[in-house]
XYZ file of N, CA and C in Angstrom:
300
model
N 3.108 -8.767 -3.898
C 3.865 -8.204 -2.804
C 4.225 -9.334 -1.848
N 5.425 -9.300 -1.358
C 5.938 -10.307 -0.440
C 5.132 -10.296 0.865
N 4.932 -11.483 1.465
C 4.185 -11.584 2.726
C 4.823 -10.755 3.832
N 6.153 -10.654 3.837
C 6.842 -9.866 4.859
C 6.475 -8.391 4.745
N 6.328 -7.896 3.517
C 5.930 -6.502 3.313
C 4.525 -6.281 3.853
N 3.614 -7.215 3.574
C 2.235 -7.110 4.065
C 2.223 -7.109 5.588
N 3.010 -7.985 6.219
C 3.076 -8.026 7.681
C 3.600 -6.708 8.244
N 4.623 -6.135 7.583
C 5.166 -4.854 8.042
C 4.130 -3.742 7.935
N 3.369 -3.718 6.854
C 2.320 -2.705 6.692
C 1.271 -2.863 7.783
N 0.893 -4.106 8.097
C -0.084 -4.342 9.176
C 0.431 -3.800 10.506
N 1.723 -4.054 10.804
C 2.300 -3.582 12.059
C 2.362 -2.061 12.095
N 2.754 -1.447 10.971
C 2.862 0.009 10.915
C 1.517 0.660 11.183
N 0.462 0.136 10.561
C -0.847 0.748 10.678
C -1.661 0.204 11.843
N -1.159 -0.802 12.570
C -1.815 -1.302 13.765
C -3.137 -2.000 13.534
N -3.280 -2.733 12.435
C -4.546 -3.397 12.148
C -4.858 -4.511 13.140
N -3.861 -5.047 13.810
C -4.083 -6.159 14.728
C -4.526 -5.678 16.111
N -4.351 -4.398 16.418
C -4.462 -3.946 17.795
C -5.886 -3.757 18.317
N -6.829 -3.296 17.506
C -8.148 -2.982 18.039
C -9.232 -3.407 17.056
N -9.801 -4.562 17.298
C -10.795 -5.109 16.372
C -12.165 -4.438 16.510
N -12.381 -3.634 17.557
C -13.678 -2.991 17.750
C -13.885 -1.816 16.799
N -12.813 -1.243 16.309
C -12.910 -0.103 15.404
C -12.957 -0.596 13.967
N -14.156 -0.832 13.456
C -14.310 -1.307 12.092
C -14.248 -0.131 11.129
N -13.548 -0.340 10.018
C -13.414 0.682 8.990
C -13.735 0.064 7.638
N -13.807 0.892 6.625
C -14.008 0.456 5.245
C -12.735 0.797 4.474
N -11.662 0.034 4.685
C -10.362 0.434 4.155
C -10.162 0.099 2.676
N -9.328 0.919 2.065
C -8.788 0.620 0.745
C -7.354 1.127 0.718
N -6.568 0.605 -0.218
C -5.161 0.971 -0.336
C -4.968 1.795 -1.598
N -4.153 2.816 -1.471
C -3.761 3.658 -2.597
C -2.248 3.514 -2.742
N -1.790 3.080 -3.908
C -0.361 2.907 -4.168
C 0.044 3.908 -5.237
N 1.044 4.748 -4.925
C 1.497 5.773 -5.867
C 2.984 5.620 -6.128
N 3.344 5.712 -7.416
C 4.750 5.639 -7.809
C 4.905 6.278 -9.182
N 5.904 7.111 -9.329
C 6.273 7.723 -10.607
C 5.082 8.408 -11.284
N 4.286 9.125 -10.502
C 3.174 9.883 -11.055
C 1.920 9.083 -11.363
N 1.906 7.821 -11.018
C 0.724 6.978 -11.246
C 0.178 6.501 -9.910
N -1.142 6.351 -9.856
C -1.792 5.905 -8.628
C -2.799 4.816 -8.955
N -2.769 3.757 -8.158
C -3.728 2.660 -8.281
C -4.436 2.480 -6.943
N -5.658 1.931 -7.000
C -6.465 1.740 -5.796
C -6.916 0.291 -5.689
N -6.923 -0.212 -4.466
C -7.468 -1.548 -4.215
C -8.989 -1.441 -4.116
N -9.622 -2.575 -3.969
C -11.062 -2.563 -3.715
C -11.292 -2.190 -2.241
N -12.492 -1.744 -1.936
C -12.866 -1.358 -0.573
C -13.372 -2.600 0.154
N -12.860 -2.823 1.362
C -13.322 -3.931 2.198
C -14.187 -3.338 3.310
N -15.478 -3.476 3.180
C -16.393 -2.829 4.119
C -16.406 -3.507 5.490
N -16.502 -2.668 6.530
C -16.616 -3.096 7.936
C -15.576 -4.147 8.291
N -14.325 -3.733 8.269
C -13.224 -4.666 8.451
C -12.169 -4.057 9.363
N -11.738 -4.804 10.374
C -10.678 -4.347 11.273
C -9.347 -5.006 10.958
N -9.363 -6.029 10.126
C -8.135 -6.755 9.793
C -8.149 -7.079 8.294
N -8.009 -6.063 7.451
C -8.171 -6.278 6.009
C -7.054 -7.103 5.391
N -7.446 -7.938 4.455
C -6.520 -8.699 3.617
C -7.063 -8.603 2.203
N -6.388 -7.845 1.363
C -6.910 -7.593 0.025
C -6.643 -8.743 -0.937
N -5.518 -9.417 -0.819
C -5.170 -10.502 -1.748
C -5.431 -10.062 -3.187
N -4.899 -8.921 -3.524
C -5.138 -8.289 -4.815
C -3.810 -7.782 -5.362
N -3.579 -7.946 -6.644
C -2.366 -7.440 -7.292
C -2.660 -6.097 -7.939
N -1.810 -5.129 -7.655
C -1.871 -3.831 -8.317
C -0.582 -3.693 -9.119
N -0.685 -3.486 -10.409
C 0.491 -3.429 -11.275
C 0.712 -2.001 -11.748
N 1.877 -1.461 -11.388
C 2.271 -0.127 -11.815
C 3.390 -0.260 -12.842
N 3.101 -0.124 -14.122
C 4.177 -0.203 -15.106
C 5.093 1.011 -14.965
N 6.395 0.764 -14.907
C 7.362 1.856 -14.763
C 8.671 1.446 -15.411
N 9.390 2.433 -15.889
C 10.710 2.190 -16.447
C 11.742 2.378 -15.350
N 12.735 1.514 -15.333
C 13.810 1.633 -14.351
C 15.107 1.884 -15.086
N 16.009 2.675 -14.593
C 15.882 3.367 -13.309
C 14.884 4.505 -13.412
N 14.189 4.724 -12.345
C 13.161 5.760 -12.289
C 13.693 6.967 -11.537
N 13.121 8.118 -11.820
C 13.482 9.324 -11.073
C 12.923 9.246 -9.648
N 11.933 8.404 -9.446
C 11.323 8.254 -8.125
C 12.066 7.188 -7.333
N 12.340 7.492 -6.094
C 13.051 6.552 -5.237
C 12.120 5.805 -4.288
N 10.895 6.321 -4.120
C 9.997 5.727 -3.135
C 8.611 5.492 -3.715
N 7.971 4.462 -3.194
C 6.575 4.175 -3.495
C 5.767 4.563 -2.259
N 4.645 5.241 -2.463
C 3.790 5.612 -1.334
C 2.647 4.613 -1.235
N 2.445 4.096 -0.035
C 1.343 3.182 0.245
C 0.490 3.848 1.315
N -0.759 4.118 0.976
C -1.651 4.812 1.904
C -2.896 3.955 2.115
N -3.246 3.747 3.373
C -4.481 3.045 3.718
C -5.481 4.105 4.171
N -6.671 4.050 3.567
C -7.687 5.071 3.803
C -9.010 4.411 4.170
N -9.746 5.055 5.068
C -11.087 4.606 5.442
C -12.079 5.299 4.513
N -12.744 4.521 3.677
C -13.726 5.057 2.736
C -14.961 5.504 3.496
N -15.513 6.630 3.105
C -16.715 7.142 3.753
C -17.711 7.578 2.688
N -18.888 7.020 2.739
C -19.927 7.294 1.739
C -20.459 8.727 1.844
N -20.568 9.269 3.056
C -21.227 10.556 3.249
C -20.282 11.744 3.360
N -19.106 11.540 3.936
C -18.163 12.647 4.109
C -16.852 12.303 3.426
N -15.820 13.054 3.741
C -14.511 12.809 3.139
C -13.883 11.541 3.705
N -13.114 10.864 2.876
C -12.369 9.690 3.326
C -11.330 10.121 4.354
N -11.021 9.231 5.299
C -10.039 9.515 6.339
C -8.803 8.662 6.114
N -7.638 9.302 6.099
C -6.388 8.566 5.959
C -6.102 7.858 7.276
N -5.880 6.553 7.203
C -5.536 5.760 8.383
C -4.034 5.832 8.614
N -3.274 5.721 7.540
C -1.827 5.794 7.654
C -1.165 5.779 6.295
N 0.068 6.283 6.266
C 0.851 6.336 5.036
C 2.245 5.803 5.329
N 2.750 4.995 4.413
C 4.117 4.480 4.523
C 4.804 4.679 3.181
N 6.113 4.831 3.227
C 6.903 4.961 2.014
C 7.853 3.778 1.938
N 7.933 3.184 0.763
C 8.771 2.013 0.544
C 9.866 2.389 -0.442
N 11.125 2.291 -0.011
C 12.259 2.615 -0.876
C 12.420 1.537 -1.941
N 12.559 1.949 -3.173
C 12.715 0.997 -4.274
C 13.968 0.144 -4.101
N 14.985 0.698 -3.462
C 16.223 -0.060 -3.249
C 16.001 -1.271 -2.347
N 14.921 -1.270 -1.565
C 14.639 -2.404 -0.680
C 13.919 -3.542 -1.383
N 13.294 -3.248 -2.544
C 12.529 -4.295 -3.216
C 13.008 -4.583 -4.629
N 14.035 -3.866 -5.113
C 14.541 -4.125 -6.459
C 16.047 -4.300 -6.410
N 16.555 -5.107 -7.320
C 17.990 -5.360 -7.393
C 18.643 -4.291 -8.264
N 19.902 -3.939 -7.953
C 20.603 -2.975 -8.801
C 20.883 -3.587 -10.171
N 20.896 -2.751 -11.178
C 21.192 -3.225 -12.536
C 22.660 -3.589 -12.679
N 22.959 -4.321 -13.698
C 24.342 -4.718 -13.948
C 24.460 -5.328 -15.325
N 25.656 -5.672 -15.681
C 25.898 -6.280 -16.990
C 25.739 -7.783 -16.903
N 25.206 -8.364 -17.962
C 25.087 -9.815 -18.049
C 26.351 -10.388 -18.655
N 26.796 -11.491 -18.143
C 27.995 -12.147 -18.689
C 27.617 -13.330 -19.527
């Protein structure tokens, strides 16, 4: 994922704003009926996963958006969603065309 995308996700979810609120975040990426999960970063207010998640998909896809959800993992109760963002495929993929 491009560094600019990571910076935008940080701004959307406000990870830079309050370092006192430590969470155990993980990322859930969903596209075209498939879901992948990052590893959990325990007690972290400014997570950086530095992890590749590969979603094999055929293009063009019936799905236009990828869902990126950051969740606070909880050992004893239900996980809490921190935030969800949708990324349009048109913003990260080039349109198809004929080769000359």
